[in-house]
Coordinates of C-alpha atoms in Angstrom, one line a residue:
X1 CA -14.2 -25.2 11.1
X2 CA -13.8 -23.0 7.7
X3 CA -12.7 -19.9 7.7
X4 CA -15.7 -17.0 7.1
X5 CA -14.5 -16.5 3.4
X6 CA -15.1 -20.2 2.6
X7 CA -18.4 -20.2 4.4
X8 CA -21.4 -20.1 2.3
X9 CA -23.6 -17.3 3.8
X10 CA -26.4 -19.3 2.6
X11 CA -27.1 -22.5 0.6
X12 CA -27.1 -21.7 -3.3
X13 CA -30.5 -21.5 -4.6
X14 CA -32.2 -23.3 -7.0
X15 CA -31.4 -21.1 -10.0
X16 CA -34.3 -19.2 -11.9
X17 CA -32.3 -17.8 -14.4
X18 CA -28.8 -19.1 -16.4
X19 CA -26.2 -16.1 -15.9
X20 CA -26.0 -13.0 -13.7
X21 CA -23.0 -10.5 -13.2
X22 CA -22.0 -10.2 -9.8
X23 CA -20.3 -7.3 -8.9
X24 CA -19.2 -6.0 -5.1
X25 CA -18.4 -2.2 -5.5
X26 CA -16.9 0.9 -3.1
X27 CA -17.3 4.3 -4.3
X28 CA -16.7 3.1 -7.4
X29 CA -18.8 5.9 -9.1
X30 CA -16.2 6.8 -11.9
X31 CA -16.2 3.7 -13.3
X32 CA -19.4 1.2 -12.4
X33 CA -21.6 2.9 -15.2
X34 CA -19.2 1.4 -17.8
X35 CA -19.1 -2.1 -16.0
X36 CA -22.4 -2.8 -15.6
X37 CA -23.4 -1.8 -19.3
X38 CA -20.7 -3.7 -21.0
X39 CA -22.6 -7.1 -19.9
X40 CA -26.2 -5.8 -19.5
X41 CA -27.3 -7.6 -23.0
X42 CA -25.5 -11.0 -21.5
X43 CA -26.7 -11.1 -18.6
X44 CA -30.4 -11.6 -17.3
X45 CA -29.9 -10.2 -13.8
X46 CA -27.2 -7.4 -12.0
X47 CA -26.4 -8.1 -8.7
X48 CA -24.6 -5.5 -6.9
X49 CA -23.2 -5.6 -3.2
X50 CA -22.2 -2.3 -2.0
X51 CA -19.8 -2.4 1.0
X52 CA -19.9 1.3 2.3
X53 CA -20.1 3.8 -0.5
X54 CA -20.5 7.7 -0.1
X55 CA -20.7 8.5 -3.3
X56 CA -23.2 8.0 -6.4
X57 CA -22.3 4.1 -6.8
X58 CA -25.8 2.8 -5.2
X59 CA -27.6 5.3 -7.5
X60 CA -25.4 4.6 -10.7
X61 CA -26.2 0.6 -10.0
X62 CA -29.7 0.9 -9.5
X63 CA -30.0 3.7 -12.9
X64 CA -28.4 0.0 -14.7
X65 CA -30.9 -1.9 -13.6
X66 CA -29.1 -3.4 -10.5
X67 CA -29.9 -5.6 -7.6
X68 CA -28.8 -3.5 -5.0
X69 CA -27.8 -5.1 -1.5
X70 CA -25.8 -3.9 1.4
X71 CA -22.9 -5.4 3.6
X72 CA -20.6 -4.2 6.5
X73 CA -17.1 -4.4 5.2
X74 CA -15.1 -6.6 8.2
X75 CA -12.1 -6.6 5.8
X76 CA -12.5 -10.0 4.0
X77 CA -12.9 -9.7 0.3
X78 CA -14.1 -13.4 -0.5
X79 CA -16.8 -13.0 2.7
X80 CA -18.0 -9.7 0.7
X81 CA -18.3 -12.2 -2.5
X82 CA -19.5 -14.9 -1.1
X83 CA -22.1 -12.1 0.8
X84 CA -22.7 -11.2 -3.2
X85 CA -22.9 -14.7 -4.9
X86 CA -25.9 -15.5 -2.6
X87 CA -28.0 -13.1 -3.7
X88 CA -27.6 -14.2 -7.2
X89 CA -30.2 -16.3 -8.8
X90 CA -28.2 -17.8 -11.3
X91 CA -26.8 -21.5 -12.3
X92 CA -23.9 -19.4 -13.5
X93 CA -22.2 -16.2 -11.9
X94 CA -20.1 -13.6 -14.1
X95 CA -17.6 -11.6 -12.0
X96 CA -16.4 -8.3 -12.9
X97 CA -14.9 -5.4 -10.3
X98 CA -16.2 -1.9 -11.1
X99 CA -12.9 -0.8 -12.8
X100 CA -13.5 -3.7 -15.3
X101 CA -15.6 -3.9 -18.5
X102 CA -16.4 -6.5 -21.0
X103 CA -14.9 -6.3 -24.6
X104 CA -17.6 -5.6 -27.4
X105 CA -16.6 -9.2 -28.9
X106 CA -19.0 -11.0 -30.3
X107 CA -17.3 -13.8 -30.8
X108 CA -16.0 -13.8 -27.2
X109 CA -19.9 -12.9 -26.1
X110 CA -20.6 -16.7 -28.1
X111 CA -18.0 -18.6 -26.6
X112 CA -19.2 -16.9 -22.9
X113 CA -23.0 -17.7 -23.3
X114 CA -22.4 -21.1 -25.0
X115 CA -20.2 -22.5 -21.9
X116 CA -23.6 -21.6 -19.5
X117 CA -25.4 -23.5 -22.1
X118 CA -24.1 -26.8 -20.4
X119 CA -24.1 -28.0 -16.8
X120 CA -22.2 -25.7 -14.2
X121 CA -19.7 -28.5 -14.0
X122 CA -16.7 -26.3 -14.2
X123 CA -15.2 -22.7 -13.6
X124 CA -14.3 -20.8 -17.0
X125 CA -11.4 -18.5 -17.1
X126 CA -11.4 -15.0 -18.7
X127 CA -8.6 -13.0 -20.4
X128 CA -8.2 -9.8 -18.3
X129 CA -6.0 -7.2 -20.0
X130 CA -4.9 -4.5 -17.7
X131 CA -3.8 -1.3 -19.2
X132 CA -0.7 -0.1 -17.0
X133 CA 1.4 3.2 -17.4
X134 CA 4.7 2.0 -18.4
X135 CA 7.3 5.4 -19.1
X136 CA 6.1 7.8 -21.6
X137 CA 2.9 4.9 -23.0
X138 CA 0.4 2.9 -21.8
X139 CA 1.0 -1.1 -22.0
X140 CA -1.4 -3.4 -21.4
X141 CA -0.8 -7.1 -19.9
X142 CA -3.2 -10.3 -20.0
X143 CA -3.8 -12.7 -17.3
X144 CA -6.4 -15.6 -16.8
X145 CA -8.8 -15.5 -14.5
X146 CA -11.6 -17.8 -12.7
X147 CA -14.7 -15.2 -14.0
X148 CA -16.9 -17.6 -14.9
X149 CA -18.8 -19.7 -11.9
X150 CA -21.0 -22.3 -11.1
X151 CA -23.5 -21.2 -8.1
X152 CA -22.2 -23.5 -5.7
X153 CA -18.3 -22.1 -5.6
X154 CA -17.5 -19.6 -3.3
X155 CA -14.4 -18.0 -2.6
X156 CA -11.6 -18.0 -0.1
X157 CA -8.9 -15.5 1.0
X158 CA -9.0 -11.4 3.0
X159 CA -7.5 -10.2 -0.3
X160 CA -6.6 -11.6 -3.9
X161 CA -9.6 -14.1 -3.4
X162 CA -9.8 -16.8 -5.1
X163 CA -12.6 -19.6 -5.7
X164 CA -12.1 -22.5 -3.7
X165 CA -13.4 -25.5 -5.9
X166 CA -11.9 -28.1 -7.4
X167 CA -14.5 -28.3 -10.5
X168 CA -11.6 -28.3 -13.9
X169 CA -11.1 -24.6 -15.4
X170 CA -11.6 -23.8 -19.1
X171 CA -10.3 -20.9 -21.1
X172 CA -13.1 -18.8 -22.7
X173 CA -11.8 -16.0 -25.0
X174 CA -14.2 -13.1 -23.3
X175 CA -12.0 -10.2 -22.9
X176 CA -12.4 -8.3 -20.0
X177 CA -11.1 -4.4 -20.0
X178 CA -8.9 -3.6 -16.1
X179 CA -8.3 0.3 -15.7
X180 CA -7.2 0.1 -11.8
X181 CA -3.6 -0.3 -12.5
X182 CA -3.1 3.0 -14.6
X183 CA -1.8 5.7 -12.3
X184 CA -4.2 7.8 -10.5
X185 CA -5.8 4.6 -10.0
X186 CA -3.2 3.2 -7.7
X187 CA -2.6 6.4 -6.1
X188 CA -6.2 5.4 -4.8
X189 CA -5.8 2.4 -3.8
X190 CA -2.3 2.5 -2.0
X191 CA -2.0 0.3 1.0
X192 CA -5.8 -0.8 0.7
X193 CA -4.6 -4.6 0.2
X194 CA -1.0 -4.4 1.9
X195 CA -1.8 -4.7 6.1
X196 CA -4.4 -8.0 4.3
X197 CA -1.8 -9.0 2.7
X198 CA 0.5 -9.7 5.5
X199 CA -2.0 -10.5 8.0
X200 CA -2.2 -13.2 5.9
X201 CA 1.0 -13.6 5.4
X202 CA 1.6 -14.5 8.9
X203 CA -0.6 -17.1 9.1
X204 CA 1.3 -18.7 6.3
X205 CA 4.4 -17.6 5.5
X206 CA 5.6 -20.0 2.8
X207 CA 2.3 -19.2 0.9
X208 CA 3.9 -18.7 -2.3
X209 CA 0.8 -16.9 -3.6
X210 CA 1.0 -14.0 -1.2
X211 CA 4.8 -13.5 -1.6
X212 CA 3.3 -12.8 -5.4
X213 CA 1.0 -10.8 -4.4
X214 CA 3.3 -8.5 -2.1
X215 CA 5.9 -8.6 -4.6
X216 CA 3.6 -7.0 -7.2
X217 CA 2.2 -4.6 -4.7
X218 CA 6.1 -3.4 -3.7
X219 CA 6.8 -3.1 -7.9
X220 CA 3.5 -1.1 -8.6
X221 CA 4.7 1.6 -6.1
X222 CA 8.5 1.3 -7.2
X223 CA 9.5 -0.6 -4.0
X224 CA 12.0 -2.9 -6.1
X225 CA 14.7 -4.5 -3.9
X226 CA 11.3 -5.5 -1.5
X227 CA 9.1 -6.9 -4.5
X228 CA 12.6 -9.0 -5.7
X229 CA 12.7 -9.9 -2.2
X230 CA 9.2 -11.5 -2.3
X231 CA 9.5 -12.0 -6.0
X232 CA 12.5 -14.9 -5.2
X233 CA 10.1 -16.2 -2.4
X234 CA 7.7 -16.9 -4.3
X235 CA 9.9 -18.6 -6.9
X236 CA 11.3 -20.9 -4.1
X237 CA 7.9 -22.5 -3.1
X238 CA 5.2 -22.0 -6.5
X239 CA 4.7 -25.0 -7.9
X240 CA 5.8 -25.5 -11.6
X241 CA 2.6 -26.4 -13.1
X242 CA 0.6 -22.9 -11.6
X243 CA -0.5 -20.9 -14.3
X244 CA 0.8 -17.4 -12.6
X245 CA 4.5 -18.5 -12.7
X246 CA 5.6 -17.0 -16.1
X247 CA 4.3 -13.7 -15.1
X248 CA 6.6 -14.4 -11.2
X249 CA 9.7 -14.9 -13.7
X250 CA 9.3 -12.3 -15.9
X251 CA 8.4 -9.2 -12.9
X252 CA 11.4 -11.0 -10.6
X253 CA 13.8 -10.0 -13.7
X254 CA 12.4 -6.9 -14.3
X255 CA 12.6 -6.1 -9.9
X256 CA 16.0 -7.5 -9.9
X257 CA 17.2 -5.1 -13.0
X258 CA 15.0 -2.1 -11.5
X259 CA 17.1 -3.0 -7.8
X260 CA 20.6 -2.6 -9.4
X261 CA 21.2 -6.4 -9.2
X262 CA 21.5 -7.4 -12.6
X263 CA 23.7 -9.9 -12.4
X264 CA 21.6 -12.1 -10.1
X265 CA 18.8 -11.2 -12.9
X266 CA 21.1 -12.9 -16.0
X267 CA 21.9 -16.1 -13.5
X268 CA 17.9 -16.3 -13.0
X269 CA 17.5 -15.9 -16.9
X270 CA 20.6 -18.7 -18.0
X271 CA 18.4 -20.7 -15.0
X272 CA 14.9 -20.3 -16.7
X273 CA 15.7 -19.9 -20.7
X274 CA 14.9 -23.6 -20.9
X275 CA 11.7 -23.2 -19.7
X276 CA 10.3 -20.4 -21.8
X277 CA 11.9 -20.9 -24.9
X278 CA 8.0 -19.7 -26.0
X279 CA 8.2 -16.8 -24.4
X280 CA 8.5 -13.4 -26.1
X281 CA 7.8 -12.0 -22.3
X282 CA 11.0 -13.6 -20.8
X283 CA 13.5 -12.7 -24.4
X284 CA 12.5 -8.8 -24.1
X285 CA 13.4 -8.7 -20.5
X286 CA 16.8 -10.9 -21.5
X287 CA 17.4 -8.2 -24.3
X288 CA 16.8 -5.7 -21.6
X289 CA 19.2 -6.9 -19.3
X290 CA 21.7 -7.8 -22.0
X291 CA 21.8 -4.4 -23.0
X292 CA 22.8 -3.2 -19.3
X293 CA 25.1 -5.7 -19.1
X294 CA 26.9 -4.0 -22.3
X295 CA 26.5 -0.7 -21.0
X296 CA 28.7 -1.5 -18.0
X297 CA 31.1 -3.4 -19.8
X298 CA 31.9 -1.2 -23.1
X299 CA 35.2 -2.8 -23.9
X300 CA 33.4 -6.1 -25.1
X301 CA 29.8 -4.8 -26.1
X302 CA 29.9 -4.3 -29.6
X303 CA 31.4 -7.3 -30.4
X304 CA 29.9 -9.9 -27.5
X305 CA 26.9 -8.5 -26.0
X306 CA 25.2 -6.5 -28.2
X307 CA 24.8 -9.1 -30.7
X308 CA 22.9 -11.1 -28.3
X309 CA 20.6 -8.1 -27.2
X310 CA 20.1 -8.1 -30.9
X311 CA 20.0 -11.9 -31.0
X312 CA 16.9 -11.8 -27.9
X313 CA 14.9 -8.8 -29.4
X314 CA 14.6 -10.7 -33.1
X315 CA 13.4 -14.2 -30.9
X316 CA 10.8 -11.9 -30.0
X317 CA 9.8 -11.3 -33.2
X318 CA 9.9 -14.5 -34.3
X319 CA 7.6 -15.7 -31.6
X320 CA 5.1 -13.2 -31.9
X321 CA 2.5 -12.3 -29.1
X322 CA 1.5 -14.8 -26.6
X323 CA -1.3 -14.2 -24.7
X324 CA -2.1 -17.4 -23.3
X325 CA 0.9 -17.0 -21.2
X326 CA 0.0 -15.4 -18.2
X327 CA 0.9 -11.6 -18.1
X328 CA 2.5 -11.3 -20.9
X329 CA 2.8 -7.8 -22.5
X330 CA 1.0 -6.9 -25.8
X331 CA 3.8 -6.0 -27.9
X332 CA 6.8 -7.8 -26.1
X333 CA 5.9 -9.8 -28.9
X334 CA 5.7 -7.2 -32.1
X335 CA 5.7 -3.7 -32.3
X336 CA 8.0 -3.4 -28.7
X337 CA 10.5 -5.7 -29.4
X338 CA 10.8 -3.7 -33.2
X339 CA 11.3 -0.7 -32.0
X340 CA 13.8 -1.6 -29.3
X341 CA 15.8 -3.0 -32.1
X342 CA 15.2 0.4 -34.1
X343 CA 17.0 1.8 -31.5
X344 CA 19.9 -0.2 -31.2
X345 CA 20.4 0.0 -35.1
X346 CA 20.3 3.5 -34.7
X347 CA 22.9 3.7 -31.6
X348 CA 25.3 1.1 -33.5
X349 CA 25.3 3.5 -36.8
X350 CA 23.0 1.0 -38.6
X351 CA 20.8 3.8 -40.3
X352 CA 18.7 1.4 -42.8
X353 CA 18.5 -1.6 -40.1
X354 CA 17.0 1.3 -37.7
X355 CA 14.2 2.4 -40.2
X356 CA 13.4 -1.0 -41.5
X357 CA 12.5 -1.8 -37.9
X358 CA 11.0 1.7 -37.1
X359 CA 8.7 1.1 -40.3
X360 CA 7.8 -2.2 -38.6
X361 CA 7.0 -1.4 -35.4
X362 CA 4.6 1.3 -36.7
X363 CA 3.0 -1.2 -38.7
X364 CA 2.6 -3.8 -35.8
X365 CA 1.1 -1.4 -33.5
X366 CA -1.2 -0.7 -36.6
X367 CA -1.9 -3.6 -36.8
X368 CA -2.9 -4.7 -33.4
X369 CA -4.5 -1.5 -32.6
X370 CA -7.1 -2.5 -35.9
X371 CA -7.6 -6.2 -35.2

């Protein structure tokens, strides 16, 4: 017997229209005005599933023209979207949580309405970059996501659902907007996932998936000896080919660095360089870690470590930003890795190196901010 997330609460419908948004929403007030406009002109029909709110989200939905339906939360995400997806009357389903927005991208808005033009014979993913607060700035990360659906796929999993269908996945360059990582968001949401999470967990505890999940749920709250912990799980049983691997390497370097265990953090680097050699992600965190490691051993910086801080910082450069790897960092790739290497300059006494790279870094961030 299937679980209740993979059940279909009903059969899909024969669909009357070619793309609805699909959105399942909690007191999400603050933020479901924004979501629901951003695809209005995409969409021909809003379909809202509201699991419990107390405040003004019903009201907001329906003000956007929403679908508005009611469910009983029984603390199973994919049964609320699956509870969702069968109201819809659409061949294809646009997902979006109520801290999300599309990008005002035309060309993305093409490439999203011309992959519903065709049968719904497979799942498209969208870019989602998060904005995150990251010591005195906000950074912002990409990662892939199945946004895009056919009617018939449904989802599976309490928490971090995914879609269970084998249909092939495509990459359609629709940004979508994710504010629920920045601060006061999280302060929100803390522990709303976790006791899912490890219910779960129990049930099957060599789920590399959920040990990536929990792992990034124990570093959002500063819990970094526990996220490495689940961080080197997960490493241990993800398969090579899964998409969300480069973003499990790079956070289990970062953990491991954040948890005072920096020499297990170079091993795992020297293990994965070969791997990534595309990756401005993984040579930032390498600089990173490079640069600790001179810190504690002074006697041999200048003249063996710091030149290959210097050494991962300008690989950076000259890879550029990658965002098809999943969560990279915008910047890790430009105007970041410059300006760590203005300040190195600076602290080695290299004056001219330091504003060269200073100068660049503004005009990388300039740039990126105007494309």
């Amino acid at each position: 017997m299937q679980p209740r997330s993979a059940q279909n609460p009903s059969p899909p419908k024969s669909p009357r229209c070619r793309l609805a948004l699909v959105v399942i929403a909690r007191n999400e007030a603050a933020t479901l005005r924004a979501c629901l406009e951003s695809a209005r002109g995409l969409v021909e029909s809003i379909i809202l599933l509201d699991t419990g709110s107390s405040d003004d989200t019903v009201v907001i939905a329906q003000a956007c023209g929403a679908q508005v339906h009611h469910f009983t939360w029984c603390d199973d995400f994919a049964a609320a979207r699956n509870a969702a997806l069968a109201h819809s009357p659409a061949a294809w389903n646009l997902i979006l949580d109520a801290d999300e927005r599309l990008a005002d991208d035309a060309a993305g808005a093409e490439a999203l309405i011309e992959a519903t033009r065709g049968p719904a014979t497979r799942i498209g993913l969208l870019p989602v970059i998060s904005a995150f607060d990251l010591e005195d700035q906000v950074a912002h990360s990409t990662s892939w996501l199945p946004r895009l659906l056919p009617a018939s796929v449904r989802y599976q999993g309490r928490v971090h659902e995914q879609p269970c269908s084998d249909l092939p996945r495509v990459r359609l360059p629709m940004p979508i907007h994710h504010s629920g990582y920045r601060r006061a968001a999280l302060a929100r949401k803390r522990g709303r996932n976790r006791r899912l999470l490890q219910a779960m967990l129990e049930e099957r505890p060599e789920d590399a998936y959920l040990h990536y999940q929990l792992g990034k749920d124990d570093e959002v709250y500063g819990a970094f000896a526990e996220a490495a912990e689940h961080d080197q799980r997960a490493l241990q049983w993800v398969a090579p080919q899964q998409g969300y691997r480069h973003d499990l390497v790079v956070r289990l370097l970062y953990v491991l660095k954040r948890a005072g265990q920096l020499e297990t953090a170079i091993q795992l680097a020297e293990q994965e360089m070969p791997h990534w050699q595309q990756s401005p992600d993984v040579f930032f965190v390498l600089g990173d870690l490079l640069l600790d490691w001179a810190m504690a051993h002074p006697a041999q910086a200048e003249q063996e470590f710091l030149p290959l801080v210097d050494s991962a910082w300008s690989t950076c450069l000259a890879l550029g930003e990658q965002p098809q790897l999943e969560g990279s960092v915008q910047g890790r790739g430009s105007f970041l890795a410059a300006h760590h290497l203005a300040v190195l300059h600076e602290q080695m006494g290299r004056s001219e190196q330091a504003r060269q790279y200073q100068q660049l870094a503004h005009e990388l961030r300039e740039g990126q901010g105007k494309a």
